[in-house]
CSV table of C-alpha atoms and ligand atoms in Angstrom, one decimal:
chain,number,residue,atom,x,y,z
A,1,MET,CA,-20.4,-39.1,-18.9
A,2,ALA,CA,-19.9,-42.2,-16.8
A,3,ASP,CA,-23.4,-42.8,-15.5
A,4,ALA,CA,-25.0,-41.2,-18.7
A,5,LYS,CA,-28.4,-42.2,-19.5
A,6,LYS,CA,-29.4,-43.5,-23.0
A,7,LEU,CA,-31.6,-41.7,-25.1
A,8,PHE,CA,-32.9,-43.6,-28.2
A,9,ILE,CA,-35.1,-41.4,-30.8
A,10,LYS,CA,-36.8,-42.6,-33.6
A,11,THR,CA,-37.6,-39.6,-36.3
A,12,TYR,CA,-40.6,-39.9,-38.5
A,13,GLY,CA,-41.6,-37.7,-41.8
A,14,CYS,CA,-39.7,-34.7,-42.6
A,15,GLN,CA,-36.4,-33.2,-42.7
A,16,MET,CA,-37.6,-30.6,-40.0
A,17,ASN,CA,-38.1,-33.6,-37.6
A,18,VAL,CA,-34.6,-34.7,-38.1
A,19,TYR,CA,-33.3,-31.3,-37.0
A,20,ASP,CA,-35.9,-31.1,-34.2
A,21,SER,CA,-34.6,-34.5,-33.2
A,22,GLU,CA,-30.9,-33.5,-32.9
A,23,ARG,CA,-32.1,-30.3,-30.9
A,24,MET,CA,-34.1,-32.4,-28.7
A,25,ALA,CA,-31.3,-34.8,-27.8
A,26,GLU,CA,-29.1,-31.9,-27.3
A,27,ALA,CA,-31.7,-30.1,-24.9
A,28,LEU,CA,-31.8,-33.4,-23.2
A,29,GLY,CA,-27.9,-33.8,-22.7
A,30,PRO,CA,-27.7,-31.5,-19.3
A,31,SER,CA,-30.4,-33.9,-18.2
A,32,GLY,CA,-28.0,-36.4,-18.4
A,33,TYR,CA,-28.8,-38.1,-21.5
A,34,GLU,CA,-26.9,-39.2,-24.4
A,35,THR,CA,-28.0,-40.9,-27.7
A,36,THR,CA,-28.0,-44.4,-28.4
A,37,THR,CA,-28.7,-46.2,-31.7
A,38,ASP,CA,-29.1,-49.2,-29.7
A,39,MET,CA,-32.9,-49.4,-28.4
A,40,ALA,CA,-32.4,-52.3,-26.3
A,41,GLU,CA,-30.0,-50.2,-23.9
A,42,ALA,CA,-32.2,-46.9,-23.7
A,43,ASP,CA,-33.3,-45.5,-20.6
A,44,MET,CA,-35.9,-43.4,-22.6
A,45,ILE,CA,-37.5,-43.7,-25.9
A,46,LEU,CA,-38.7,-40.7,-28.1
A,47,LEU,CA,-40.9,-41.4,-30.9
A,48,ASN,CA,-40.7,-37.9,-32.9
A,49,THR,CA,-43.7,-38.3,-35.0
A,50,CYS,CA,-45.2,-37.0,-38.5
A,51,HIS,CA,-49.0,-36.5,-39.1
A,52,ILE,CA,-48.9,-35.3,-42.6
A,53,ARG,CA,-49.9,-38.4,-44.6
A,54,GLU,CA,-52.0,-41.9,-43.9
A,55,LYS,CA,-53.1,-43.0,-40.7
A,56,ALA,CA,-50.0,-41.4,-38.7
A,57,ALA,CA,-51.5,-41.7,-35.6
A,58,GLU,CA,-52.7,-45.3,-35.6
A,59,LYS,CA,-48.9,-46.0,-36.8
A,60,VAL,CA,-47.8,-44.3,-33.6
A,61,TYR,CA,-50.1,-46.5,-31.7
A,62,SER,CA,-49.1,-49.6,-33.2
A,63,GLU,CA,-45.4,-48.8,-32.5
A,64,LEU,CA,-46.2,-48.2,-29.0
A,65,GLY,CA,-47.6,-51.5,-28.8
A,66,ARG,CA,-44.6,-53.1,-30.0
A,67,LEU,CA,-42.8,-51.1,-27.3
A,68,LYS,CA,-44.9,-52.6,-24.8
A,69,PRO,CA,-42.7,-55.6,-23.9
A,70,LEU,CA,-39.6,-53.5,-23.8
A,71,HIS,CA,-41.2,-51.6,-21.1
A,72,ASP,CA,-42.9,-54.5,-19.3
A,73,ALA,CA,-39.3,-55.9,-18.9
A,74,LYS,CA,-37.7,-52.5,-18.1
A,75,PRO,CA,-40.2,-50.5,-16.1
A,76,ASP,CA,-37.8,-47.3,-15.8
A,77,LEU,CA,-38.2,-47.0,-19.3
A,78,LYS,CA,-39.5,-43.6,-20.0
A,79,ILE,CA,-41.6,-43.4,-23.3
A,80,ALA,CA,-42.0,-40.1,-24.7
A,81,VAL,CA,-44.1,-38.7,-28.0
A,82,ALA,CA,-43.0,-35.8,-29.6
A,83,GLY,CA,-43.6,-34.5,-33.0
A,84,CYS,CA,-47.3,-33.5,-34.9
A,85,VAL,CA,-48.5,-36.6,-34.0
A,86,ALA,CA,-48.3,-35.5,-30.3
A,87,GLN,CA,-49.5,-32.1,-31.0
A,88,ALA,CA,-52.8,-33.4,-32.5
A,89,GLU,CA,-53.5,-36.4,-30.0
A,90,GLY,CA,-52.1,-34.7,-26.6
A,91,GLU,CA,-53.6,-36.5,-23.9
A,92,GLU,CA,-55.5,-39.1,-26.0
A,93,ILE,CA,-52.0,-41.0,-26.4
A,94,MET,CA,-51.6,-41.1,-22.3
A,95,ARG,CA,-55.4,-42.6,-22.2
A,96,ARG,CA,-54.5,-45.1,-24.8
A,97,GLN,CA,-51.0,-46.2,-23.7
A,98,PRO,CA,-50.7,-45.5,-20.1
A,99,MET,CA,-46.8,-46.4,-20.0
A,100,VAL,CA,-46.2,-43.1,-22.0
A,101,ASP,CA,-44.5,-40.7,-19.8
A,102,LEU,CA,-44.2,-37.9,-21.9
A,103,VAL,CA,-46.1,-36.0,-24.7
A,104,VAL,CA,-44.5,-32.9,-26.3
A,105,GLY,CA,-45.6,-30.9,-29.3
A,106,PRO,CA,-43.3,-29.3,-31.7
A,107,GLN,CA,-43.5,-25.7,-30.2
A,108,SER,CA,-42.3,-26.8,-26.8
A,109,TYR,CA,-39.1,-28.8,-27.2
A,110,HIS,CA,-37.4,-26.0,-25.0
A,111,ARG,CA,-39.3,-27.2,-22.0
A,112,LEU,CA,-38.4,-30.7,-22.5
A,113,PRO,CA,-35.5,-30.4,-19.6
A,114,ALA,CA,-38.5,-29.2,-17.2
A,115,MET,CA,-40.7,-32.0,-18.3
A,116,GLU,CA,-38.3,-34.8,-18.0
A,117,ALA,CA,-37.6,-33.5,-14.5
A,118,ARG,CA,-41.2,-34.2,-13.5
A,119,LEU,CA,-40.7,-37.5,-14.7
A,120,ARG,CA,-37.8,-38.1,-12.1
A,121,LEU,CA,-40.3,-37.5,-9.8
A,122,GLY,CA,-42.6,-40.2,-11.1
A,123,GLU,CA,-45.1,-37.8,-12.6
A,124,THR,CA,-46.1,-37.7,-16.3
A,125,ALA,CA,-45.6,-34.5,-18.6
A,126,LEU,CA,-47.8,-33.3,-21.3
A,127,ASP,CA,-47.1,-29.8,-23.3
A,128,THR,CA,-48.8,-29.1,-26.5
A,129,ASP,CA,-49.0,-25.4,-26.2
A,130,PHE,CA,-48.2,-22.9,-29.0
A,131,PRO,CA,-45.9,-20.7,-26.5
A,132,GLU,CA,-45.1,-17.0,-27.1
A,133,GLU,CA,-41.6,-17.6,-26.3
A,134,ASP,CA,-39.1,-18.7,-29.1
A,135,LYS,CA,-38.1,-22.1,-28.6
A,136,PHE,CA,-34.9,-22.0,-30.8
A,137,GLU,CA,-33.3,-19.0,-28.4
A,138,LEU,CA,-34.3,-21.2,-25.3
A,139,LEU,CA,-32.8,-24.8,-26.7
A,140,PRO,CA,-29.4,-25.0,-26.2
A,141,LYS,CA,-26.8,-24.0,-28.7
A,142,ARG,CA,-25.6,-27.0,-31.2
A,143,VAL,CA,-23.0,-28.1,-29.1
A,144,LYS,CA,-22.4,-31.5,-30.9
A,145,LEU,CA,-20.2,-32.0,-33.5
A,146,ALA,CA,-22.1,-31.8,-36.8
A,147,ARG,CA,-22.4,-35.4,-38.2
A,148,GLY,CA,-21.1,-34.6,-41.7
A,149,PRO,CA,-20.5,-31.8,-43.9
A,150,SER,CA,-24.0,-30.9,-44.8
A,151,ALA,CA,-26.5,-29.8,-42.4
A,152,PHE,CA,-29.9,-28.7,-41.8
A,153,LEU,CA,-30.7,-25.0,-40.4
A,154,THR,CA,-34.4,-24.4,-39.5
A,155,VAL,CA,-35.2,-20.6,-40.1
A,156,GLN,CA,-38.9,-20.7,-40.4
A,157,GLU,CA,-41.7,-22.9,-39.0
A,158,GLY,CA,-45.3,-23.2,-39.5
A,159,CYS,CA,-47.9,-22.2,-42.1
A,160,ASP,CA,-50.7,-19.8,-43.0
A,161,LYS,CA,-51.9,-21.2,-46.5
A,162,PHE,CA,-54.3,-23.7,-45.1
A,163,CYS,CA,-54.2,-25.8,-48.3
A,164,ALA,CA,-57.6,-28.1,-47.8
A,165,PHE,CA,-55.5,-31.2,-47.3
A,166,CYS,CA,-52.8,-30.2,-44.8
A,167,VAL,CA,-52.6,-30.6,-41.5
A,168,VAL,CA,-49.4,-28.5,-41.0
A,169,PRO,CA,-51.1,-25.0,-40.2
A,170,TYR,CA,-52.7,-27.1,-37.3
A,171,THR,CA,-50.1,-29.2,-36.0
A,172,ARG,CA,-47.1,-26.6,-36.6
A,173,GLY,CA,-48.7,-23.3,-36.0
A,174,ALA,CA,-49.1,-20.1,-37.6
A,175,GLU,CA,-45.8,-19.2,-39.7
A,176,VAL,CA,-43.0,-17.7,-37.5
A,177,SER,CA,-39.4,-16.7,-38.6
A,178,ARG,CA,-36.4,-16.8,-36.7
A,179,PRO,CA,-34.5,-13.8,-36.3
A,180,ALA,CA,-31.6,-13.5,-39.0
A,181,ASP,CA,-28.9,-12.4,-36.8
A,182,ARG,CA,-29.3,-15.8,-34.8
A,183,ILE,CA,-29.4,-18.0,-38.0
A,184,LEU,CA,-26.4,-16.3,-39.0
A,185,ARG,CA,-24.6,-17.0,-35.9
A,186,GLU,CA,-25.9,-20.6,-35.9
A,187,ALA,CA,-24.7,-21.1,-39.6
A,188,GLN,CA,-21.4,-19.8,-38.6
A,189,GLU,CA,-20.8,-22.3,-35.6
A,190,LEU,CA,-22.0,-25.3,-38.0
A,191,VAL,CA,-19.2,-24.2,-40.6
A,192,GLU,CA,-16.8,-24.0,-37.6
A,193,ARG,CA,-17.4,-27.5,-36.8
A,194,GLY,CA,-16.8,-28.8,-40.6
A,195,VAL,CA,-20.3,-28.0,-42.3
A,196,ARG,CA,-19.6,-27.0,-45.9
A,197,GLU,CA,-23.5,-27.1,-47.3
A,198,ILE,CA,-26.5,-25.6,-45.1
A,199,THR,CA,-30.1,-26.5,-46.4
A,200,LEU,CA,-32.6,-23.9,-44.7
A,201,LEU,CA,-35.7,-25.2,-43.7
A,202,GLY,CA,-39.2,-24.5,-43.5
A,203,GLN,CA,-42.6,-25.5,-44.1
A,204,ASN,CA,-42.8,-22.4,-46.0
A,205,VAL,CA,-39.4,-21.3,-46.3
A,206,ASN,CA,-39.5,-18.6,-49.0
A,207,ALA,CA,-42.0,-17.0,-46.8
A,208,TYR,CA,-39.4,-16.2,-44.4
A,209,HIS,CA,-39.2,-12.6,-42.9
A,210,GLY,CA,-37.2,-12.8,-40.0
A,211,GLY,CA,-35.6,-9.1,-38.9
A,212,THR,CA,-32.9,-8.7,-36.7
A,213,ASP,CA,-34.6,-5.6,-35.4
A,214,GLY,CA,-38.1,-6.0,-37.1
A,215,ASP,CA,-36.9,-5.0,-40.5
A,216,GLY,CA,-38.2,-8.0,-42.1
A,217,TRP,CA,-35.4,-10.0,-44.0
A,218,SER,CA,-36.3,-11.8,-46.7
A,219,LEU,CA,-35.0,-15.2,-47.5
A,220,ALA,CA,-33.0,-13.8,-50.5
A,221,ARG,CA,-31.2,-11.3,-48.1
A,222,LEU,CA,-30.3,-14.2,-45.6
A,223,ILE,CA,-28.8,-16.2,-48.4
A,224,TRP,CA,-26.5,-13.3,-49.5
A,225,ALA,CA,-25.5,-13.0,-45.7
A,226,LEU,CA,-24.6,-16.6,-45.6
A,227,ASN,CA,-22.9,-16.3,-49.1
A,228,ASP,CA,-20.3,-14.3,-47.3
A,229,ILE,CA,-19.6,-17.0,-44.7
A,230,ASP,CA,-16.2,-18.4,-45.5
A,231,ARG,CA,-15.6,-21.9,-46.0
A,232,LEU,CA,-19.6,-22.4,-46.2
A,233,GLU,CA,-19.7,-23.9,-49.8
A,234,ARG,CA,-23.4,-24.4,-50.5
A,235,ILE,CA,-26.6,-23.0,-49.8
A,236,ARG,CA,-29.9,-24.9,-50.7
A,237,PHE,CA,-33.3,-24.1,-49.1
A,238,THR,CA,-37.0,-26.3,-48.9
A,239,THR,CA,-39.8,-26.1,-49.0
A,240,SER,CA,-41.1,-23.3,-50.8
A,241,HIS,CA,-44.6,-22.0,-51.9
A,242,PRO,CA,-45.2,-20.4,-55.5
A,243,ASN,CA,-46.9,-17.9,-53.9
A,244,ASP,CA,-44.0,-16.7,-52.1
A,245,MET,CA,-41.7,-16.2,-54.6
A,246,ASP,CA,-40.1,-12.7,-54.9
A,247,GLU,CA,-37.7,-11.4,-57.9
A,248,ALA,CA,-34.7,-11.1,-55.3
A,249,LEU,CA,-34.9,-15.1,-54.6
A,250,ILE,CA,-35.1,-15.8,-58.4
A,251,GLU,CA,-32.3,-13.5,-59.5
A,252,ALA,CA,-29.9,-15.0,-56.7
A,253,HIS,CA,-29.9,-18.6,-58.7
A,254,GLY,CA,-28.2,-17.0,-61.4
A,255,THR,CA,-26.0,-14.4,-59.2
A,256,CYS,CA,-25.4,-16.0,-55.7
A,257,ALA,CA,-22.3,-18.5,-56.1
A,258,LYS,CA,-23.1,-20.5,-53.2
A,259,LEU,CA,-26.7,-20.9,-53.9
A,260,MET,CA,-27.4,-24.2,-55.4
A,261,PRO,CA,-29.2,-25.0,-59.1
A,262,TYR,CA,-32.0,-27.2,-57.6
A,263,LEU,CA,-35.5,-25.9,-56.4
A,264,HIS,CA,-38.4,-27.8,-54.8
A,265,LEU,CA,-41.3,-26.1,-55.5
A,266,PRO,CA,-44.3,-28.3,-54.9
A,267,VAL,CA,-47.5,-27.7,-57.5
A,268,GLN,CA,-49.6,-30.3,-55.9
A,269,SER,CA,-51.7,-30.6,-59.2
A,270,GLY,CA,-51.8,-29.7,-62.7
A,271,SER,CA,-55.7,-28.6,-62.5
A,272,ASP,CA,-57.0,-25.5,-61.8
A,273,LYS,CA,-60.1,-26.9,-60.6
A,274,ILE,CA,-58.2,-28.9,-58.2
A,275,LEU,CA,-55.6,-26.2,-57.2
A,276,LYS,CA,-58.9,-24.1,-56.7
A,277,GLY,CA,-60.4,-26.9,-54.3
A,278,MET,CA,-57.1,-27.4,-52.7
A,279,ASN,CA,-56.8,-23.7,-51.7
A,280,ARG,CA,-53.6,-23.3,-53.4
A,281,LYS,CA,-54.4,-19.7,-54.5
A,282,HIS,CA,-52.4,-20.0,-58.0
A,283,THR,CA,-53.1,-21.6,-61.6
A,284,ALA,CA,-51.1,-24.3,-63.3
A,285,ASP,CA,-50.1,-21.4,-65.6
A,286,ASP,CA,-49.0,-19.1,-62.6
A,287,TYR,CA,-46.8,-21.9,-61.8
A,288,LEU,CA,-45.4,-22.7,-65.1
A,289,ARG,CA,-44.8,-18.9,-65.6
A,290,LEU,CA,-42.8,-19.0,-62.4
A,291,ILE,CA,-40.5,-22.0,-63.6
A,292,GLU,CA,-39.9,-20.0,-66.7
A,293,ARG,CA,-38.7,-17.2,-64.7
A,294,PHE,CA,-36.2,-19.7,-62.8
A,295,ARG,CA,-35.2,-20.9,-65.8
A,296,ALA,CA,-34.3,-17.6,-67.4
A,297,ALA,CA,-32.2,-16.7,-64.3
A,298,ARG,CA,-30.7,-20.3,-64.1
A,299,PRO,CA,-31.0,-22.4,-67.2
A,300,ASP,CA,-29.7,-25.7,-65.7
A,301,ILE,CA,-31.7,-25.7,-62.3
A,302,LEU,CA,-33.0,-28.9,-61.5
A,303,LEU,CA,-36.8,-28.9,-60.6
A,304,SER,CA,-38.6,-30.9,-58.1
A,305,SER,CA,-42.1,-31.0,-56.7
A,306,ASP,CA,-44.8,-32.9,-54.8
A,307,PHE,CA,-48.0,-34.2,-56.4
A,308,ILE,CA,-51.2,-35.1,-54.9
A,309,VAL,CA,-53.5,-37.5,-56.7
A,310,GLY,CA,-57.0,-38.5,-56.2
A,311,PHE,CA,-57.5,-35.3,-54.3
A,312,PRO,CA,-61.5,-35.2,-53.6
A,313,GLY,CA,-63.3,-34.4,-57.2
A,314,GLU,CA,-60.4,-35.0,-59.2
A,315,THR,CA,-61.6,-36.3,-62.7
A,316,ASP,CA,-59.5,-38.2,-65.4
A,317,ALA,CA,-59.6,-34.9,-66.9
A,318,ASP,CA,-58.1,-33.2,-64.0
A,319,PHE,CA,-55.5,-35.9,-63.4
A,320,GLU,CA,-54.7,-35.8,-67.3
A,321,ALA,CA,-53.7,-32.0,-66.6
A,322,THR,CA,-51.1,-32.8,-64.0
A,323,LEU,CA,-49.3,-35.4,-66.3
A,324,ALA,CA,-49.5,-32.5,-68.8
A,325,LEU,CA,-47.9,-30.2,-66.4
A,326,ILE,CA,-45.0,-32.7,-65.6
A,327,GLU,CA,-44.5,-33.1,-69.1
A,328,GLU,CA,-43.9,-29.6,-69.8
A,329,VAL,CA,-41.9,-29.0,-66.6
A,330,ARG,CA,-39.5,-32.0,-66.9
A,331,TYR,CA,-38.5,-32.7,-63.2
A,332,GLY,CA,-35.1,-34.2,-62.2
A,333,GLN,CA,-37.1,-35.6,-59.2
A,334,ALA,CA,-40.4,-35.4,-57.3
A,335,TYR,CA,-42.7,-37.0,-55.0
A,336,SER,CA,-46.3,-38.2,-55.5
A,337,PHE,CA,-48.7,-39.4,-52.9
A,338,LYS,CA,-52.1,-40.3,-52.8
A,339,TYR,CA,-54.5,-38.4,-51.4
A,340,SER,CA,-54.9,-39.3,-47.8
A,341,SER,CA,-57.8,-37.6,-45.6
A,342,ARG,CA,-56.6,-35.6,-42.5
A,343,PRO,CA,-59.3,-35.2,-39.6
A,344,GLY,CA,-60.1,-31.6,-39.2
A,345,THR,CA,-58.9,-30.5,-42.7
A,346,PRO,CA,-61.4,-28.8,-45.1
A,347,ALA,CA,-61.0,-31.6,-47.9
A,348,ALA,CA,-61.9,-33.8,-45.0
A,349,GLU,CA,-65.5,-33.3,-45.6
A,350,ARG,CA,-65.6,-34.1,-49.3
A,351,ALA,CA,-66.4,-37.2,-51.0
A,352,PRO,CA,-63.2,-39.4,-51.7
A,353,VAL,CA,-61.9,-40.6,-55.1
A,354,ASP,CA,-62.5,-44.4,-55.4
A,355,GLU,CA,-59.1,-46.2,-54.1
A,356,ALA,CA,-58.4,-48.1,-57.1
A,357,VAL,CA,-58.5,-45.0,-59.2
A,358,MET,CA,-56.1,-43.7,-56.9
A,359,ASP,CA,-53.9,-46.5,-57.2
A,360,GLU,CA,-53.9,-46.4,-60.9
A,361,ARG,CA,-53.3,-42.5,-61.2
A,362,LEU,CA,-50.4,-43.2,-58.6
A,363,GLN,CA,-48.8,-45.7,-60.5
A,364,ARG,CA,-49.0,-43.4,-64.1
A,365,VAL,CA,-47.6,-40.3,-62.5
A,366,GLN,CA,-44.9,-41.9,-60.7
A,367,ALA,CA,-43.8,-43.9,-64.0
A,368,LEU,CA,-43.7,-40.8,-65.6
A,369,LEU,CA,-41.5,-38.9,-63.0
A,370,THR,CA,-39.1,-42.1,-62.8
A,371,SER,CA,-38.7,-41.6,-66.6
A,372,GLN,CA,-38.1,-38.0,-66.5
A,373,GLN,CA,-35.6,-38.6,-63.4
A,374,HIS,CA,-33.6,-41.2,-65.4
A,375,GLU,CA,-33.7,-39.3,-68.7
A,376,ILE,CA,-32.1,-36.6,-66.6
A,377,GLN,CA,-29.4,-38.6,-64.9
A,378,ARG,CA,-28.5,-40.0,-68.5
A,379,GLY,CA,-28.4,-36.7,-69.6
A,380,MET,CA,-25.5,-36.2,-66.9
A,381,ILE,CA,-23.1,-38.8,-68.2
A,382,GLY,CA,-20.0,-37.3,-69.7
A,383,ARG,CA,-20.8,-33.7,-67.7
A,384,ASP,CA,-18.5,-32.6,-65.2
A,385,VAL,CA,-20.1,-31.4,-62.0
A,386,ASN,CA,-19.0,-30.5,-58.4
A,387,VAL,CA,-19.4,-32.8,-55.4
A,388,LEU,CA,-19.5,-32.6,-52.1
A,389,PHE,CA,-18.3,-35.9,-50.2
A,390,GLU,CA,-20.4,-36.7,-47.3
A,391,LYS,CA,-19.7,-40.2,-46.4
A,392,GLU,CA,-17.9,-43.6,-47.4
A,393,GLY,CA,-19.9,-45.6,-49.9
A,394,ARG,CA,-21.2,-49.0,-49.6
A,395,LEU,CA,-18.1,-50.5,-51.4
A,396,GLU,CA,-14.7,-50.5,-50.3
A,397,GLY,CA,-12.8,-47.5,-51.3
A,398,GLN,CA,-15.9,-45.7,-52.3
A,399,LEU,CA,-17.0,-42.2,-51.5
A,400,VAL,CA,-20.2,-40.8,-51.9
A,401,GLY,CA,-21.7,-37.3,-52.2
A,402,LYS,CA,-24.2,-34.8,-53.6
A,403,SER,CA,-23.4,-32.9,-56.9
A,404,ASP,CA,-24.6,-29.2,-57.0
A,405,TYR,CA,-28.2,-31.0,-58.8
A,406,LEU,CA,-28.3,-33.2,-55.7
A,407,HIS,CA,-27.6,-36.2,-57.1
A,408,ALA,CA,-26.1,-38.7,-55.1
A,409,VAL,CA,-22.7,-39.2,-56.7
A,410,HIS,CA,-20.1,-42.3,-56.1
A,411,VAL,CA,-16.6,-42.2,-57.0
A,412,ALA,CA,-13.4,-44.2,-56.2
A,413,ARG,CA,-12.0,-42.2,-53.5
A,414,GLY,CA,-8.8,-41.7,-54.4
A,415,ASP,CA,-7.1,-38.3,-52.7
A,416,ALA,CA,-10.7,-37.1,-51.9
A,417,LYS,CA,-12.0,-37.1,-48.4
A,418,VAL,CA,-15.3,-36.4,-46.5
A,419,GLY,CA,-15.8,-32.7,-46.5
A,420,ASP,CA,-14.2,-32.0,-49.8
A,421,VAL,CA,-16.0,-30.3,-52.6
A,422,ARG,CA,-14.5,-31.9,-55.8
A,423,ARG,CA,-14.6,-32.1,-59.7
A,424,VAL,CA,-16.2,-35.1,-61.0
A,425,ARG,CA,-16.7,-36.4,-64.3
A,426,ILE,CA,-20.4,-38.6,-64.3
A,427,THR,CA,-19.7,-41.8,-66.3
A,428,GLY,CA,-22.6,-43.7,-65.6
A,429,THR,CA,-26.1,-43.8,-63.9
A,430,GLU,CA,-27.9,-46.1,-61.8
A,431,ARG,CA,-31.4,-46.0,-60.4
A,432,ASN,CA,-31.1,-43.2,-57.8
A,433,SER,CA,-27.5,-42.3,-58.4
A,434,LEU,CA,-24.6,-41.4,-60.3
A,435,GLY,CA,-21.1,-42.8,-61.0
A,436,GLY,CA,-17.9,-40.7,-61.6
A,437,VAL,CA,-14.5,-40.3,-61.5
A,438,LEU,CA,-12.3,-37.7,-59.6
A,439,LEU,CA,-11.0,-35.3,-61.8
B,1,5AD,N1,-52.5,-36.4,-48.4
B,1,5AD,C1,-51.4,-36.7,-49.4
B,1,5AD,N2,-50.6,-35.8,-49.3
B,1,5AD,C2,-50.2,-34.9,-48.6
B,1,5AD,N3,-49.2,-34.1,-48.3
B,1,5AD,C3,-49.6,-33.2,-47.4
B,1,5AD,N4,-50.8,-33.3,-46.8
B,1,5AD,C4,-51.4,-34.5,-47.6
B,1,5AD,C5,-52.5,-35.5,-47.6
B,1,5AD,N5,-53.3,-35.2,-46.9
B,1,5AD,C6,-48.3,-33.7,-49.5
B,1,5AD,C7,-48.0,-32.6,-50.1
B,1,5AD,C8,-46.6,-31.9,-49.4
B,1,5AD,C9,-45.9,-32.9,-48.9
B,1,5AD,C10,-45.4,-32.5,-48.0
B,1,5AD,O1,-46.9,-33.9,-48.7
B,1,5AD,O2,-47.8,-33.0,-51.4
B,1,5AD,O3,-46.4,-31.1,-50.3
B,2,SF4,FE1,-49.4,-27.9,-46.0
B,2,SF4,FE2,-47.5,-26.8,-47.6
B,2,SF4,FE3,-49.9,-25.9,-47.9
B,2,SF4,FE4,-48.6,-25.2,-46.0
B,2,SF4,S1,-48.3,-24.5,-48.1
B,2,SF4,S2,-50.6,-26.0,-45.9
B,2,SF4,S3,-47.5,-26.8,-45.3
B,2,SF4,S4,-49.0,-28.0,-48.0
């Protein structure tokens, strides 16, 4: 398009936001926008925000503050705010930062073209509804070339779990699953564009229950259907909740050839008292038994989790219970966060743990998780793994990809190219990646 307008998107937070940003870019295509990576040439800057932790709203306001000079120099520049902060703050954003033209919550992205049309009339546009219609059906089909051989595909959104610390049930709304036939069609299209690995996304992905005709497909059934797509080589999914695991999904890890041996299953804490306070509705032991079942189905499965330290009421003994759980599981990789109070959530009403105590606990939990990660990485040396190559490496002649276990692996490229799955012998480990040679 000769006179295309330029759209610059800055994405914060989770993989679902990455996926949403792509879909928003596509939605604005027919309105004459193409994406740019250069903010200076943008006609519209869209911030796709995240509200999950730490003064998220304040960060968005300061980011907007930084955009002010650019906007002053270029008054036609449109400023849009999307994502969970848009949902949570709504018109407050326009009140505090009047240069903002458009505020759109995650459930209304299909309405972006209509909202953009209002901007052209010199109006502003705000939409933070939870509409009845299925936004994914109304968003344009994924038209652009996939960026690489690995793609995300949202299958489920929202959450009904109401963990006491979490904003997701409020910002993303109730759990909704997309119909299986539409997901399969989108997967087929991605594969036709060169995608070889699909990661199914959902805030509570294993709660998936999308029928084609209301007959309630489970995530396991969806994975088995994806397994039949020719040239799709790998299937992953994230993020799961322990209470939504079913036998079929566990079993699939042992029997479904394309389902990768990696599971992100957040437990948050190893203390039953804290789990109760978090409204997790499972005990540490329930979780450990579940892990045992996964390991029985797939002994080499690599495990990952999220942990929160310093949840209100967490004592030294509670924290030690978290460390003990980590020792017992042995994680290949995991995320840990200091508890951060989110307005409107039940835990925000409770007395906080001392900040210095939280800092110290975070350091200890991260040290333990890092040592487990490195031990498992060292254990990979000498082993042969499959690697899907995703891009050029940092060094000349290098190719980088992911192993079945989601380790980043780099090799001297030889005759391999992006999009290939090749057998690689691991020869070394660095902080967050492995080195290997093509076999
Ligand atoms: N404080 C700290 N961590 C949080 N998470 C979610 N909400 C909070 C919060 N208020 C973490 C959880 C979740 C991950 C996505 O973010 O560990 O699994
Ligand atoms: Fe938030 Fe996950 Fe709990 Fe849902 S299950 S409320 S998304 S932490």
